[in-house]
PDB file of C-alpha atoms and ligand atoms in Angstrom:
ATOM      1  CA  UNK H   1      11.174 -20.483  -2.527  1.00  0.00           C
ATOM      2  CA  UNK H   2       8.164 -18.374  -0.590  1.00  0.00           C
ATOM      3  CA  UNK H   3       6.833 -16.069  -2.468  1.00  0.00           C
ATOM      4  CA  UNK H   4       4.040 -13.383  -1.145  1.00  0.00           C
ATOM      5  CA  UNK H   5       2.413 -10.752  -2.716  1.00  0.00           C
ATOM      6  CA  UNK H   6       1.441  -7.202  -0.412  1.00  0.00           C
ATOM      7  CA  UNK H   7      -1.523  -5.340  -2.208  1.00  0.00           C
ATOM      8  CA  UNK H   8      -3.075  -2.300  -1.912  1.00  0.00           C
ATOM      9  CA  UNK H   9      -3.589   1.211  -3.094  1.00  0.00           C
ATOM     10  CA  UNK H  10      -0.308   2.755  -1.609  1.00  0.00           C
ATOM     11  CA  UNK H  11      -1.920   6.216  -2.673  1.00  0.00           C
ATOM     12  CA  UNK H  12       0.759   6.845  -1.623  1.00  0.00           C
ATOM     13  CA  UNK H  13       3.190   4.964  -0.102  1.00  0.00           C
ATOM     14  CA  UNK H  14       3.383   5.868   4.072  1.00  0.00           C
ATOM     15  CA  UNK H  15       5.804   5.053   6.748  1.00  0.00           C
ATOM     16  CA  UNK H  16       3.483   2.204   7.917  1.00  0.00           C
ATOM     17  CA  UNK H  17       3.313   0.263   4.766  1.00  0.00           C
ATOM     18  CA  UNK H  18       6.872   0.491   4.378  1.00  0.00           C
ATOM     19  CA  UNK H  19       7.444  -1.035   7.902  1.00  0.00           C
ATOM     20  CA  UNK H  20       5.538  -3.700   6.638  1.00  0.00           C
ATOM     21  CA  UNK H  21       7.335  -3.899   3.405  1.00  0.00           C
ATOM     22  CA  UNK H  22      10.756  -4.453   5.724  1.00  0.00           C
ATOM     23  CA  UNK H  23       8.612  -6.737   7.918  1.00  0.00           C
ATOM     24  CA  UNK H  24       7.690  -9.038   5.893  1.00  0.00           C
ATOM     25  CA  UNK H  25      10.649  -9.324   3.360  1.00  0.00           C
ATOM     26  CA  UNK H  26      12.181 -10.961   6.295  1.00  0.00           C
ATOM     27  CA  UNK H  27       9.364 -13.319   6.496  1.00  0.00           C
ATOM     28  CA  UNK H  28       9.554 -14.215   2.676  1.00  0.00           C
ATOM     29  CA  UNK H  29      12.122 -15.102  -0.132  1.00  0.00           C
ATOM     30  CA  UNK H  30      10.737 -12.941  -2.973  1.00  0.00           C
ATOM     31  CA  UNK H  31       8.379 -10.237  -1.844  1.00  0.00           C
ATOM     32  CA  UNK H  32       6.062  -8.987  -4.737  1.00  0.00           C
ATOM     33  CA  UNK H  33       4.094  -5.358  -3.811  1.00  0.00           C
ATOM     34  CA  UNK H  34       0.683  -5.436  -6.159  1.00  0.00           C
ATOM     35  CA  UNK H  35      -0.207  -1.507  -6.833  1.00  0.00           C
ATOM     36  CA  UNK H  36      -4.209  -2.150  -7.454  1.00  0.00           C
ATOM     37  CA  UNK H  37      -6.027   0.108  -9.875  1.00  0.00           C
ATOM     38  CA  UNK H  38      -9.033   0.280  -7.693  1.00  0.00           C
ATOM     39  CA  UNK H  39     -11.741   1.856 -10.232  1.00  0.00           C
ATOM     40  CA  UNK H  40     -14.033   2.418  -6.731  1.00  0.00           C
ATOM     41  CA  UNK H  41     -11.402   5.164  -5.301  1.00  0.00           C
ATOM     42  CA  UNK H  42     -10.507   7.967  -7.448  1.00  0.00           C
ATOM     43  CA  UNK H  43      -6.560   8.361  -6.936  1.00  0.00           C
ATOM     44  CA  UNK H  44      -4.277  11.392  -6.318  1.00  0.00           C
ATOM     45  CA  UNK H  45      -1.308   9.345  -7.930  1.00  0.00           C
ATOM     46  CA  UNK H  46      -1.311   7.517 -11.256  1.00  0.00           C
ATOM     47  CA  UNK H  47      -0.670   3.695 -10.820  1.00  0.00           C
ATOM     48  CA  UNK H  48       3.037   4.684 -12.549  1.00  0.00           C
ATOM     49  CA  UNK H  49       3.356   7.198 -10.116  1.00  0.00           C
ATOM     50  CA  UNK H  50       2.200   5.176  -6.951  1.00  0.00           C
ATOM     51  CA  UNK H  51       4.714   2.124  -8.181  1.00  0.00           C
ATOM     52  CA  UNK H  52       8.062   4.350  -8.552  1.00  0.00           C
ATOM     53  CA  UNK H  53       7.687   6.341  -5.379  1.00  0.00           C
ATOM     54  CA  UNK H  54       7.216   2.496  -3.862  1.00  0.00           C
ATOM     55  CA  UNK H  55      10.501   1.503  -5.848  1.00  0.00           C
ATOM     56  CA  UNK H  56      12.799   4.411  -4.846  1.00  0.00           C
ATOM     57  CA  UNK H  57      11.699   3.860  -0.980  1.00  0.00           C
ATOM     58  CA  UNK H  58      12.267   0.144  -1.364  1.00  0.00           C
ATOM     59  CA  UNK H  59      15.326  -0.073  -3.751  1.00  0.00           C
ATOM     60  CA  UNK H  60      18.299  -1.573  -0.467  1.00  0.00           C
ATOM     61  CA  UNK H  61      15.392  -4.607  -0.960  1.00  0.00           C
ATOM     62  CA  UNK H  62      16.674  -7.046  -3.220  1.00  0.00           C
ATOM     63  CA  UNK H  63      14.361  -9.254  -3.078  1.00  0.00           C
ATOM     64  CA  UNK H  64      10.934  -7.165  -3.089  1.00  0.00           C
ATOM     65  CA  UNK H  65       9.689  -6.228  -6.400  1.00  0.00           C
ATOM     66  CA  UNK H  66       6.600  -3.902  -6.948  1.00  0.00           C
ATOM     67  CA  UNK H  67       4.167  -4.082 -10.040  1.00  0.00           C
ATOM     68  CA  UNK H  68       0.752  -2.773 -11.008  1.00  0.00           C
ATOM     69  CA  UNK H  69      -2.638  -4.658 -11.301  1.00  0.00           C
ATOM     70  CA  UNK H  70      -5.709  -4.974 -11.756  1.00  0.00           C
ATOM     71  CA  UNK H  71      -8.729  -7.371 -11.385  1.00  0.00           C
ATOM     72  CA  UNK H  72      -8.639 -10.075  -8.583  1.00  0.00           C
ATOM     73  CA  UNK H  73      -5.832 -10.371  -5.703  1.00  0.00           C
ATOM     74  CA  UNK H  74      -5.910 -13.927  -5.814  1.00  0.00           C
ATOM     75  CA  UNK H  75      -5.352 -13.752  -9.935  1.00  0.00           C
ATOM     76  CA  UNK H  76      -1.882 -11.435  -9.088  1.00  0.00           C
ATOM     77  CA  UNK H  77      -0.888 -14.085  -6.313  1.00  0.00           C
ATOM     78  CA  UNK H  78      -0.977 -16.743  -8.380  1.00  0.00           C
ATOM     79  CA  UNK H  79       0.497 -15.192 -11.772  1.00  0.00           C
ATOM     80  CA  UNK H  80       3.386 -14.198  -9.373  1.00  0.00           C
ATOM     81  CA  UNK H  81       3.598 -17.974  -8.017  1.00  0.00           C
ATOM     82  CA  UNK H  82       2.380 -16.620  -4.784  1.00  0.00           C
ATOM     83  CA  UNK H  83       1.209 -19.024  -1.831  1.00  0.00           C
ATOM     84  CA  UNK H  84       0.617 -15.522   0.391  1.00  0.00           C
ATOM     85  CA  UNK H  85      -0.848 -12.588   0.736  1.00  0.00           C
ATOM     86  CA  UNK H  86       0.468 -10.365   3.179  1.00  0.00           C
ATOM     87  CA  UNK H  87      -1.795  -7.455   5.139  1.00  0.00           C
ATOM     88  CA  UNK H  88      -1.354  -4.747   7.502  1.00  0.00           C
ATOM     89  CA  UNK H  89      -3.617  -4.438  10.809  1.00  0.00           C
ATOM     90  CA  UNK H  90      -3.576  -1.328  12.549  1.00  0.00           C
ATOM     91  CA  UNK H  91      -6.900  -1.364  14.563  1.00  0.00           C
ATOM     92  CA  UNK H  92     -10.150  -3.344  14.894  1.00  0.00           C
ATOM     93  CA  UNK H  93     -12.089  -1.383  12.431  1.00  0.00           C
ATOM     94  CA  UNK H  94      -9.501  -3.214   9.878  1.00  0.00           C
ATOM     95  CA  UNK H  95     -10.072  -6.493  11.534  1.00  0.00           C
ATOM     96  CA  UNK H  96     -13.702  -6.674  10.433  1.00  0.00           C
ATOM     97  CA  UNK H  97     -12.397  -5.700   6.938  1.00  0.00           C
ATOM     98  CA  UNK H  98      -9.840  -7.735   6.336  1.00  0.00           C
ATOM     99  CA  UNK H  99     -11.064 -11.000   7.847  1.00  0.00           C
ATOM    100  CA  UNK H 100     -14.391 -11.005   5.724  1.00  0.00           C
ATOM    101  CA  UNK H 101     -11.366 -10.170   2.752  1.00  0.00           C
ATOM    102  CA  UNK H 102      -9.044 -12.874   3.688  1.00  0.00           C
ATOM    103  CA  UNK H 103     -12.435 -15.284   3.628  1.00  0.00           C
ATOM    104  CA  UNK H 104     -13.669 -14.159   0.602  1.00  0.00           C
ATOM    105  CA  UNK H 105      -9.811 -14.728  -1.422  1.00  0.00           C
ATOM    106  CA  UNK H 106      -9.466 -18.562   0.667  1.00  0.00           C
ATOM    107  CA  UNK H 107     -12.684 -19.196  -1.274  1.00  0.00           C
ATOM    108  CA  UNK H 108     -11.438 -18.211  -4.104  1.00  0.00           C
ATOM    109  CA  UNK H 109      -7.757 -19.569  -3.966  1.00  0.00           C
ATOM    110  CA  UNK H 110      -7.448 -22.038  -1.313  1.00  0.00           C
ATOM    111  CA  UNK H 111      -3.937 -22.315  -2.080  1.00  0.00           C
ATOM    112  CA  UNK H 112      -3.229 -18.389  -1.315  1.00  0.00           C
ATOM    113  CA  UNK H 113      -3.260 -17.974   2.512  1.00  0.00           C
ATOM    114  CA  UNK H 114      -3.197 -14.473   4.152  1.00  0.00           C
ATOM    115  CA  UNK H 115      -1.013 -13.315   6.545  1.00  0.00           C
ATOM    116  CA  UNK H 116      -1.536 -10.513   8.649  1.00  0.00           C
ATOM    117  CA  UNK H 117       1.076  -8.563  10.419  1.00  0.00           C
ATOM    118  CA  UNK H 118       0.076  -6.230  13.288  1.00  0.00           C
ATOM    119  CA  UNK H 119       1.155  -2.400  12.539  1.00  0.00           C
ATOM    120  CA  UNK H 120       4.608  -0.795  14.318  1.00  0.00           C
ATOM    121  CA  UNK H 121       2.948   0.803  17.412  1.00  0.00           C
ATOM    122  CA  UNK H 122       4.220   4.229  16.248  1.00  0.00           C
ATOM    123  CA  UNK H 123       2.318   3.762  12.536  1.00  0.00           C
ATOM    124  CA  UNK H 124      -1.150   3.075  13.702  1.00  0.00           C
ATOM    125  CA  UNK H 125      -2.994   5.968  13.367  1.00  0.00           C
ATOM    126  CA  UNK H 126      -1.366   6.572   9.802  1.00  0.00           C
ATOM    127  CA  UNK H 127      -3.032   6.091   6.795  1.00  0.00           C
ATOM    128  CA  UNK H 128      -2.668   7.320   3.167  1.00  0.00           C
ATOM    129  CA  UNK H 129      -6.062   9.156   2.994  1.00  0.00           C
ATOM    130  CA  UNK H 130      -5.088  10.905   6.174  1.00  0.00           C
ATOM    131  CA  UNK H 131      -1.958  11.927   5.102  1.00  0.00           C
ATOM    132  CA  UNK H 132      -3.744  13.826   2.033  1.00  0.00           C
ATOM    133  CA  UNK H 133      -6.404  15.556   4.053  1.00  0.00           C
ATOM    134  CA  UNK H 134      -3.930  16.677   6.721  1.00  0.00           C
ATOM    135  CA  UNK H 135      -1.337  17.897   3.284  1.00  0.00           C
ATOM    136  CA  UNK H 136      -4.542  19.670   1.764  1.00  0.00           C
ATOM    137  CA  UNK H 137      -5.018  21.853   5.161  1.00  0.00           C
ATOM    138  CA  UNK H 138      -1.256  22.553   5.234  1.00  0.00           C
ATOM    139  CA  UNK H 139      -0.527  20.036   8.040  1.00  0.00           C
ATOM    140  CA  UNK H 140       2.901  18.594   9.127  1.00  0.00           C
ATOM    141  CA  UNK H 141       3.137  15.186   7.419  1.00  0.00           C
ATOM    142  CA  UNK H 142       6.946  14.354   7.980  1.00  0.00           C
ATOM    143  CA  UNK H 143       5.977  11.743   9.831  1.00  0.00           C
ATOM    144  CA  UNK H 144       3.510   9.727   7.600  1.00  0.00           C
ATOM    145  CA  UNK H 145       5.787   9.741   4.578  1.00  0.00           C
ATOM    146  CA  UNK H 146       9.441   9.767   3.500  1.00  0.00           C
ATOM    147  CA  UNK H 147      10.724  13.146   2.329  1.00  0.00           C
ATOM    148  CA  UNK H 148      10.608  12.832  -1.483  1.00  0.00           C
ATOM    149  CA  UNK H 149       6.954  11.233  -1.140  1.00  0.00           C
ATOM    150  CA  UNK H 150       6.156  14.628   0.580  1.00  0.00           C
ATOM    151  CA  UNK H 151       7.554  16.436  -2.180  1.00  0.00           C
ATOM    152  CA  UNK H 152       5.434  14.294  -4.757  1.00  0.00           C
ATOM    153  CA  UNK H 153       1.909  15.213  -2.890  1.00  0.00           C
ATOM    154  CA  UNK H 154       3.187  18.946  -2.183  1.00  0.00           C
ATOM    155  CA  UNK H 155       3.628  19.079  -5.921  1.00  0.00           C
ATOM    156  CA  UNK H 156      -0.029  17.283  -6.598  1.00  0.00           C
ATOM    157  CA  UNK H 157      -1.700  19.909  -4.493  1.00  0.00           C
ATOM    158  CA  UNK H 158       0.247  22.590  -6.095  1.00  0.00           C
ATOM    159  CA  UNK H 159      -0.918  21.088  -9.638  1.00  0.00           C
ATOM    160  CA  UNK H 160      -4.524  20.820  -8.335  1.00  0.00           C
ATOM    161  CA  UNK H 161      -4.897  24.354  -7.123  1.00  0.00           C
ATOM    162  CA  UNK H 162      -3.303  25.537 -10.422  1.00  0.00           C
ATOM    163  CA  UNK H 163      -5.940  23.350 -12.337  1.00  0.00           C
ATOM    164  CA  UNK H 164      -9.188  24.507 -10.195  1.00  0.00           C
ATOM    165  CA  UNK H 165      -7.510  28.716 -10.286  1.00  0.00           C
ATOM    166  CA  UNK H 166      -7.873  28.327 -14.221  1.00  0.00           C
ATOM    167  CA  UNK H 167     -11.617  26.875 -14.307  1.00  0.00           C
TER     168      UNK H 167
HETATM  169  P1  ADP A 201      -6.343  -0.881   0.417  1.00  0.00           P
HETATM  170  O1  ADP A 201      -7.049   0.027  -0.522  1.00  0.00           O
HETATM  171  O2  ADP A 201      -6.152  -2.279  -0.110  1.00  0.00           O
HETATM  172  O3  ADP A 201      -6.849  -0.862   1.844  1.00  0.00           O
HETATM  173  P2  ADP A 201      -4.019   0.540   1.384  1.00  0.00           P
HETATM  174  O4  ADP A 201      -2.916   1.098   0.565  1.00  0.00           O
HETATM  175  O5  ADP A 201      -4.849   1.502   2.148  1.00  0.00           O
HETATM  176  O6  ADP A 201      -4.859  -0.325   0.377  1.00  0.00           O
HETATM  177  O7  ADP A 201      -3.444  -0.555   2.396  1.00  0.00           O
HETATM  178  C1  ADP A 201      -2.778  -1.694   1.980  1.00  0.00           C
HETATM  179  C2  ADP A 201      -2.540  -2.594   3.172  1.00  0.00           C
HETATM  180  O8  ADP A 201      -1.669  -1.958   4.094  1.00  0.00           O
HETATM  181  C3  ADP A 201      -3.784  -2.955   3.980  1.00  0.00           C
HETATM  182  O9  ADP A 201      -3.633  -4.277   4.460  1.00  0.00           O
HETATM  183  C4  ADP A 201      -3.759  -1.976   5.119  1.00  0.00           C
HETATM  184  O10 ADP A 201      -4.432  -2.483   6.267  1.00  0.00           O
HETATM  185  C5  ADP A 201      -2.267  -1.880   5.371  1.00  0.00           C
HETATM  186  N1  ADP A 201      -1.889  -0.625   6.002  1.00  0.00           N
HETATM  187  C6  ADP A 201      -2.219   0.634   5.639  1.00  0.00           C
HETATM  188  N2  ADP A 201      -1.687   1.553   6.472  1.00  0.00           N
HETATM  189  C7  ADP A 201      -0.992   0.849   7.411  1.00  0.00           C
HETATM  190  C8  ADP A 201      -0.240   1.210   8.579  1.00  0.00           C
HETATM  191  N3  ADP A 201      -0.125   2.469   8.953  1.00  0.00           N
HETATM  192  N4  ADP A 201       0.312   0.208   9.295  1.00  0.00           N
HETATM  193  C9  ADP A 201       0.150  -1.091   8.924  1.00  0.00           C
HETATM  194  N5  ADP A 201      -0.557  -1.485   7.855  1.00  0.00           N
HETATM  195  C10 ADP A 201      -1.125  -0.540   7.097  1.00  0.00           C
END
């Protein structure tokens, strides 16, 4: 049985990560997604919130399974009985990135190897932190993220101007 394990911050969830999600539960018998609480990044969703919106848009995948941590990737791989990590490249900036990561973790756990799958041409450019700045100005974003992800960061921003009207 292979297990991997896909982390990140999925704040939220976008159309690219997803086609990764399909990708690589393919590639793998038992596909766990790791939701990290990154205390360097402050969120717009709650870890809670980031892991159900990945549930709902992965639920026809029986055999990927999405839970929250925190602390060390190479700690979640292994308490999942994880031999690989799976990550997403969309452009060389990543590269740099994610091969000094991938380094860094083999030092770590030997026995956890990374696997990188290249992005679906048509998700490249898309990125979580984009898809929030272009949602703040009012932007388009139906084709970053699924409809009822939309909804969830339409809602935020609504929220979030309520708060900052009040102060
Ligand atoms: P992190 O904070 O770990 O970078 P992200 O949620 O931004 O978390 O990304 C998680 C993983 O998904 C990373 O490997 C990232 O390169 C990959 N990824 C993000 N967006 C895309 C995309 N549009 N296409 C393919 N991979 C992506």
């Amino acid at each position: 049985m292979k297990t991997a394990i896909y982390p990140g911050s999925f704040d939220p969830v976008t159309y690219g990560h997803l086609d990764i999600i399909e990708r690589s539960s393919k590639l793998f018998d038992r596909l766990v997604i790791g939701v990290l609480l990154n205390v360097q990044k402050v969120p717009m969703f709650t870890l809670e919130e980031r892991v159900e919106m990945i549930k709902k848009e992965t639920a026809h995948l029986p055999n990927v399974e999405v839970k929250d941590f925190s602390g060390l990737t190479v700690d979640f791989a292994r308490e999942n009985g994880a031999g690989f990590m799976v990550r997403g490249l969309r452009a060389v900036t990543d590269f740099e990135y994610e091969l000094q990561l991938s380094h860094t973790n083999r030092e770590l756990a030997p026995d956890v190897d990374t696997v990188f799958l290249t992005t679906g041409l048509k998700y490249g450019y898309i990125s979580s932190s984009v898809t929030k700045e272009i949602a703040y100005f009012g932007g388009d974003i139906t084709k970053f993220v699924p409809p009822a992800v939309e909804e969830r960061i339409k809602e935020k921003l609504a929220d979030g101007g309520k708060k900052s009207e009040q102060n």
